[in-house]
């Protein structure tokens, strides 16, 4: 039972991150993630520098 709860929490976490990235890309925003302080910034996309795909 504990394993099922853990898997559901992990799935919900990653689904939430995927949904955040989807909404930001749809509205032309960018995500910046800093790992030292675990800071996430959401900024408007800079049109002068196109993203490399």
PDB file of N, CA and C in Angstrom:
ATOM      1  N   UNK A   1       0.818  -1.199   0.000  1.00  0.00           N
ATOM      2  CA  UNK A   1       0.000   0.000   0.000  1.00  0.00           C
ATOM      3  C   UNK A   1       0.859   1.260   0.000  1.00  0.00           C
ATOM      4  N   UNK A   2       1.956   1.224   0.749  1.00  0.00           N
ATOM      5  CA  UNK A   2       2.860   2.378   0.796  1.00  0.00           C
ATOM      6  C   UNK A   2       3.516   2.617  -0.565  1.00  0.00           C
ATOM      7  N   UNK A   3       3.806   1.544  -1.275  1.00  0.00           N
ATOM      8  CA  UNK A   3       4.424   1.664  -2.590  1.00  0.00           C
ATOM      9  C   UNK A   3       3.481   2.352  -3.561  1.00  0.00           C
ATOM     10  N   UNK A   4       2.205   2.037  -3.479  1.00  0.00           N
ATOM     11  CA  UNK A   4       1.213   2.652  -4.364  1.00  0.00           C
ATOM     12  C   UNK A   4       1.096   4.145  -4.076  1.00  0.00           C
ATOM     13  N   UNK A   5       1.110   4.520  -2.795  1.00  0.00           N
ATOM     14  CA  UNK A   5       1.049   5.941  -2.420  1.00  0.00           C
ATOM     15  C   UNK A   5       2.265   6.682  -2.942  1.00  0.00           C
ATOM     16  N   UNK A   6       3.436   6.084  -2.796  1.00  0.00           N
ATOM     17  CA  UNK A   6       4.668   6.709  -3.272  1.00  0.00           C
ATOM     18  C   UNK A   6       4.642   6.893  -4.788  1.00  0.00           C
ATOM     19  N   UNK A   7       4.208   5.879  -5.500  1.00  0.00           N
ATOM     20  CA  UNK A   7       4.131   5.985  -6.957  1.00  0.00           C
ATOM     21  C   UNK A   7       3.130   7.055  -7.389  1.00  0.00           C
ATOM     22  N   UNK A   8       2.009   7.155  -6.701  1.00  0.00           N
ATOM     23  CA  UNK A   8       1.023   8.187  -7.029  1.00  0.00           C
ATOM     24  C   UNK A   8       1.563   9.591  -6.770  1.00  0.00           C
ATOM     25  N   UNK A   9       2.310   9.760  -5.711  1.00  0.00           N
ATOM     26  CA  UNK A   9       2.918  11.065  -5.417  1.00  0.00           C
ATOM     27  C   UNK A   9       3.937  11.433  -6.483  1.00  0.00           C
ATOM     28  N   UNK A  10       4.769  10.490  -6.883  1.00  0.00           N
ATOM     29  CA  UNK A  10       5.780  10.744  -7.914  1.00  0.00           C
ATOM     30  C   UNK A  10       5.115  11.069  -9.252  1.00  0.00           C
ATOM     31  N   UNK A  11       4.093  10.320  -9.609  1.00  0.00           N
ATOM     32  CA  UNK A  11       3.381  10.572 -10.864  1.00  0.00           C
ATOM     33  C   UNK A  11       2.723  11.945 -10.836  1.00  0.00           C
ATOM     34  N   UNK A  12       2.095  12.311  -9.719  1.00  0.00           N
ATOM     35  CA  UNK A  12       1.446  13.614  -9.606  1.00  0.00           C
ATOM     36  C   UNK A  12       2.463  14.746  -9.694  1.00  0.00           C
ATOM     37  N   UNK A  13       3.630  14.566  -9.092  1.00  0.00           N
ATOM     38  CA  UNK A  13       4.676  15.590  -9.137  1.00  0.00           C
ATOM     39  C   UNK A  13       5.143  15.836 -10.568  1.00  0.00           C
ATOM     40  N   UNK A  14       5.467  14.763 -11.286  1.00  0.00           N
ATOM     41  CA  UNK A  14       5.951  14.922 -12.644  1.00  0.00           C
ATOM     42  C   UNK A  14       4.849  15.388 -13.592  1.00  0.00           C
ATOM     43  N   UNK A  15       3.605  14.993 -13.354  1.00  0.00           N
ATOM     44  CA  UNK A  15       2.489  15.475 -14.161  1.00  0.00           C
ATOM     45  C   UNK A  15       2.317  16.973 -13.950  1.00  0.00           C
ATOM     46  N   UNK A  16       2.476  17.442 -12.726  1.00  0.00           N
ATOM     47  CA  UNK A  16       2.383  18.869 -12.429  1.00  0.00           C
ATOM     48  C   UNK A  16       3.482  19.664 -13.113  1.00  0.00           C
ATOM     49  N   UNK A  17       4.704  19.140 -13.104  1.00  0.00           N
ATOM     50  CA  UNK A  17       5.799  19.818 -13.799  1.00  0.00           C
ATOM     51  C   UNK A  17       5.560  19.867 -15.305  1.00  0.00           C
ATOM     52  N   UNK A  18       5.085  18.769 -15.863  1.00  0.00           N
ATOM     53  CA  UNK A  18       4.805  18.735 -17.298  1.00  0.00           C
ATOM     54  C   UNK A  18       3.701  19.719 -17.658  1.00  0.00           C
ATOM     55  N   UNK A  19       2.681  19.820 -16.812  1.00  0.00           N
ATOM     56  CA  UNK A  19       1.595  20.761 -17.062  1.00  0.00           C
ATOM     57  C   UNK A  19       2.094  22.197 -16.980  1.00  0.00           C
ATOM     58  N   UNK A  20       2.987  22.496 -16.032  1.00  0.00           N
ATOM     59  CA  UNK A  20       3.568  23.839 -15.914  1.00  0.00           C
ATOM     60  C   UNK A  20       4.375  24.196 -17.153  1.00  0.00           C
ATOM     61  N   UNK A  21       5.184  23.275 -17.638  1.00  0.00           N
ATOM     62  CA  UNK A  21       5.977  23.520 -18.850  1.00  0.00           C
ATOM     63  C   UNK A  21       5.054  23.714 -20.046  1.00  0.00           C
ATOM     64  N   UNK A  22       3.997  22.928 -20.139  1.00  0.00           N
ATOM     65  CA  UNK A  22       3.051  23.049 -21.243  1.00  0.00           C
ATOM     66  C   UNK A  22       2.373  24.418 -21.245  1.00  0.00           C
ATOM     67  N   UNK A  23       1.898  24.869 -20.115  1.00  0.00           N
ATOM     68  CA  UNK A  23       1.229  26.163 -20.025  1.00  0.00           C
ATOM     69  C   UNK A  23       2.206  27.296 -20.329  1.00  0.00           C
ATOM     70  N   UNK A  24       3.424  27.204 -19.833  1.00  0.00           N
ATOM     71  CA  UNK A  24       4.414  28.253 -20.079  1.00  0.00           C
ATOM     72  C   UNK A  24       4.786  28.313 -21.561  1.00  0.00           C
ATOM     73  N   UNK A  25       4.963  27.192 -22.205  1.00  0.00           N
ATOM     74  CA  UNK A  25       5.332  27.209 -23.617  1.00  0.00           C
ATOM     75  C   UNK A  25       4.159  27.670 -24.481  1.00  0.00           C
ATOM     76  N   UNK A  26       2.954  27.364 -24.069  1.00  0.00           N
ATOM     77  CA  UNK A  26       1.772  27.795 -24.807  1.00  0.00           C
ATOM     78  C   UNK A  26       1.629  29.318 -24.762  1.00  0.00           C
ATOM     79  N   UNK A  27       1.961  29.932 -23.637  1.00  0.00           N
ATOM     80  CA  UNK A  27       1.835  31.379 -23.459  1.00  0.00           C
ATOM     81  C   UNK A  27       3.140  32.115 -23.697  1.00  0.00           C
ATOM     82  N   UNK A  28       4.124  31.436 -24.284  1.00  0.00           N
ATOM     83  CA  UNK A  28       5.429  31.992 -24.644  1.00  0.00           C
ATOM     84  C   UNK A  28       6.180  32.555 -23.439  1.00  0.00           C
ATOM     85  N   UNK A  29       6.282  31.732 -22.414  1.00  0.00           N
ATOM     86  CA  UNK A  29       7.103  32.027 -21.250  1.00  0.00           C
ATOM     87  C   UNK A  29       8.210  30.990 -21.173  1.00  0.00           C
ATOM     88  N   UNK A  30       9.258  31.324 -20.442  1.00  0.00           N
ATOM     89  CA  UNK A  30      10.356  30.387 -20.263  1.00  0.00           C
ATOM     90  C   UNK A  30      10.509  30.059 -18.784  1.00  0.00           C
ATOM     91  N   UNK A  31      10.998  28.879 -18.504  1.00  0.00           N
ATOM     92  CA  UNK A  31      11.288  28.453 -17.141  1.00  0.00           C
ATOM     93  C   UNK A  31      12.790  28.463 -16.928  1.00  0.00           C
ATOM     94  N   UNK A  32      13.220  29.018 -15.810  1.00  0.00           N
ATOM     95  CA  UNK A  32      14.627  28.959 -15.413  1.00  0.00           C
ATOM     96  C   UNK A  32      14.684  28.250 -14.080  1.00  0.00           C
ATOM     97  N   UNK A  33      15.538  27.245 -13.972  1.00  0.00           N
ATOM     98  CA  UNK A  33      15.647  26.453 -12.755  1.00  0.00           C
ATOM     99  C   UNK A  33      17.062  26.559 -12.224  1.00  0.00           C
ATOM    100  N   UNK A  34      17.186  26.936 -10.970  1.00  0.00           N
ATOM    101  CA  UNK A  34      18.480  27.025 -10.310  1.00  0.00           C
ATOM    102  C   UNK A  34      18.542  25.934  -9.249  1.00  0.00           C
ATOM    103  N   UNK A  35      19.513  25.054  -9.346  1.00  0.00           N
ATOM    104  CA  UNK A  35      19.530  23.877  -8.482  1.00  0.00           C
ATOM    105  C   UNK A  35      20.083  24.145  -7.078  1.00  0.00           C
ATOM    106  N   UNK A  36      20.926  25.147  -6.866  1.00  0.00           N
ATOM    107  CA  UNK A  36      21.492  25.340  -5.531  1.00  0.00           C
ATOM    108  C   UNK A  36      20.419  25.711  -4.518  1.00  0.00           C
ATOM    109  N   UNK A  37      19.565  26.640  -4.860  1.00  0.00           N
ATOM    110  CA  UNK A  37      18.513  27.051  -3.931  1.00  0.00           C
ATOM    111  C   UNK A  37      17.156  26.522  -4.360  1.00  0.00           C
ATOM    112  N   UNK A  38      17.130  25.723  -5.412  1.00  0.00           N
ATOM    113  CA  UNK A  38      15.892  25.165  -5.958  1.00  0.00           C
ATOM    114  C   UNK A  38      14.889  26.255  -6.273  1.00  0.00           C
ATOM    115  N   UNK A  39      15.363  27.245  -7.001  1.00  0.00           N
ATOM    116  CA  UNK A  39      14.545  28.383  -7.361  1.00  0.00           C
ATOM    117  C   UNK A  39      14.061  28.214  -8.797  1.00  0.00           C
ATOM    118  N   UNK A  40      12.778  28.439  -9.023  1.00  0.00           N
ATOM    119  CA  UNK A  40      12.204  28.365 -10.362  1.00  0.00           C
ATOM    120  C   UNK A  40      11.677  29.748 -10.717  1.00  0.00           C
ATOM    121  N   UNK A  41      12.123  30.283 -11.864  1.00  0.00           N
ATOM    122  CA  UNK A  41      11.632  31.572 -12.355  1.00  0.00           C
ATOM    123  C   UNK A  41      10.826  31.338 -13.620  1.00  0.00           C
ATOM    124  N   UNK A  42       9.741  32.078 -13.758  1.00  0.00           N
ATOM    125  CA  UNK A  42       8.935  32.060 -14.973  1.00  0.00           C
ATOM    126  C   UNK A  42       8.998  33.469 -15.555  1.00  0.00           C
ATOM    127  N   UNK A  43       9.601  33.600 -16.745  1.00  0.00           N
ATOM    128  CA  UNK A  43       9.818  34.900 -17.364  1.00  0.00           C
ATOM    129  C   UNK A  43       9.233  34.909 -18.767  1.00  0.00           C
ATOM    130  N   UNK A  44       8.837  36.086 -19.257  1.00  0.00           N
ATOM    131  CA  UNK A  44       8.412  36.166 -20.656  1.00  0.00           C
ATOM    132  C   UNK A  44       9.571  35.797 -21.586  1.00  0.00           C
ATOM    133  N   UNK A  45       9.250  35.148 -22.676  1.00  0.00           N
ATOM    134  CA  UNK A  45      10.285  34.721 -23.621  1.00  0.00           C
ATOM    135  C   UNK A  45      10.885  35.942 -24.302  1.00  0.00           C
ATOM    136  N   UNK A  46      12.195  35.902 -24.505  1.00  0.00           N
ATOM    137  CA  UNK A  46      12.900  36.978 -25.182  1.00  0.00           C
ATOM    138  C   UNK A  46      12.839  36.707 -26.678  1.00  0.00           C
ATOM    139  N   UNK A  47      12.179  37.572 -27.420  1.00  0.00           N
ATOM    140  CA  UNK A  47      11.995  37.338 -28.853  1.00  0.00           C
ATOM    141  C   UNK A  47      13.256  37.618 -29.668  1.00  0.00           C
ATOM    142  N   UNK A  48      14.220  38.369 -29.119  1.00  0.00           N
ATOM    143  CA  UNK A  48      15.420  38.683 -29.887  1.00  0.00           C
ATOM    144  C   UNK A  48      16.366  37.487 -29.980  1.00  0.00           C
ATOM    145  N   UNK A  49      16.229  36.504 -29.093  1.00  0.00           N
ATOM    146  CA  UNK A  49      17.073  35.315 -29.120  1.00  0.00           C
ATOM    147  C   UNK A  49      16.178  34.085 -29.293  1.00  0.00           C
ATOM    148  N   UNK A  50      16.013  33.621 -30.517  1.00  0.00           N
ATOM    149  CA  UNK A  50      15.149  32.437 -30.705  1.00  0.00           C
ATOM    150  C   UNK A  50      15.768  31.208 -30.053  1.00  0.00           C
ATOM    151  N   UNK A  51      14.918  30.337 -29.565  1.00  0.00           N
ATOM    152  CA  UNK A  51      15.410  29.122 -28.918  1.00  0.00           C
ATOM    153  C   UNK A  51      15.999  28.173 -29.960  1.00  0.00           C
ATOM    154  N   UNK A  52      17.007  27.434 -29.555  1.00  0.00           N
ATOM    155  CA  UNK A  52      17.636  26.470 -30.449  1.00  0.00           C
ATOM    156  C   UNK A  52      16.948  25.134 -30.299  1.00  0.00           C
ATOM    157  N   UNK A  53      16.444  24.597 -31.384  1.00  0.00           N
ATOM    158  CA  UNK A  53      15.747  23.306 -31.319  1.00  0.00           C
ATOM    159  C   UNK A  53      16.421  22.310 -32.211  1.00  0.00           C
TER     160      UNK A  53
END
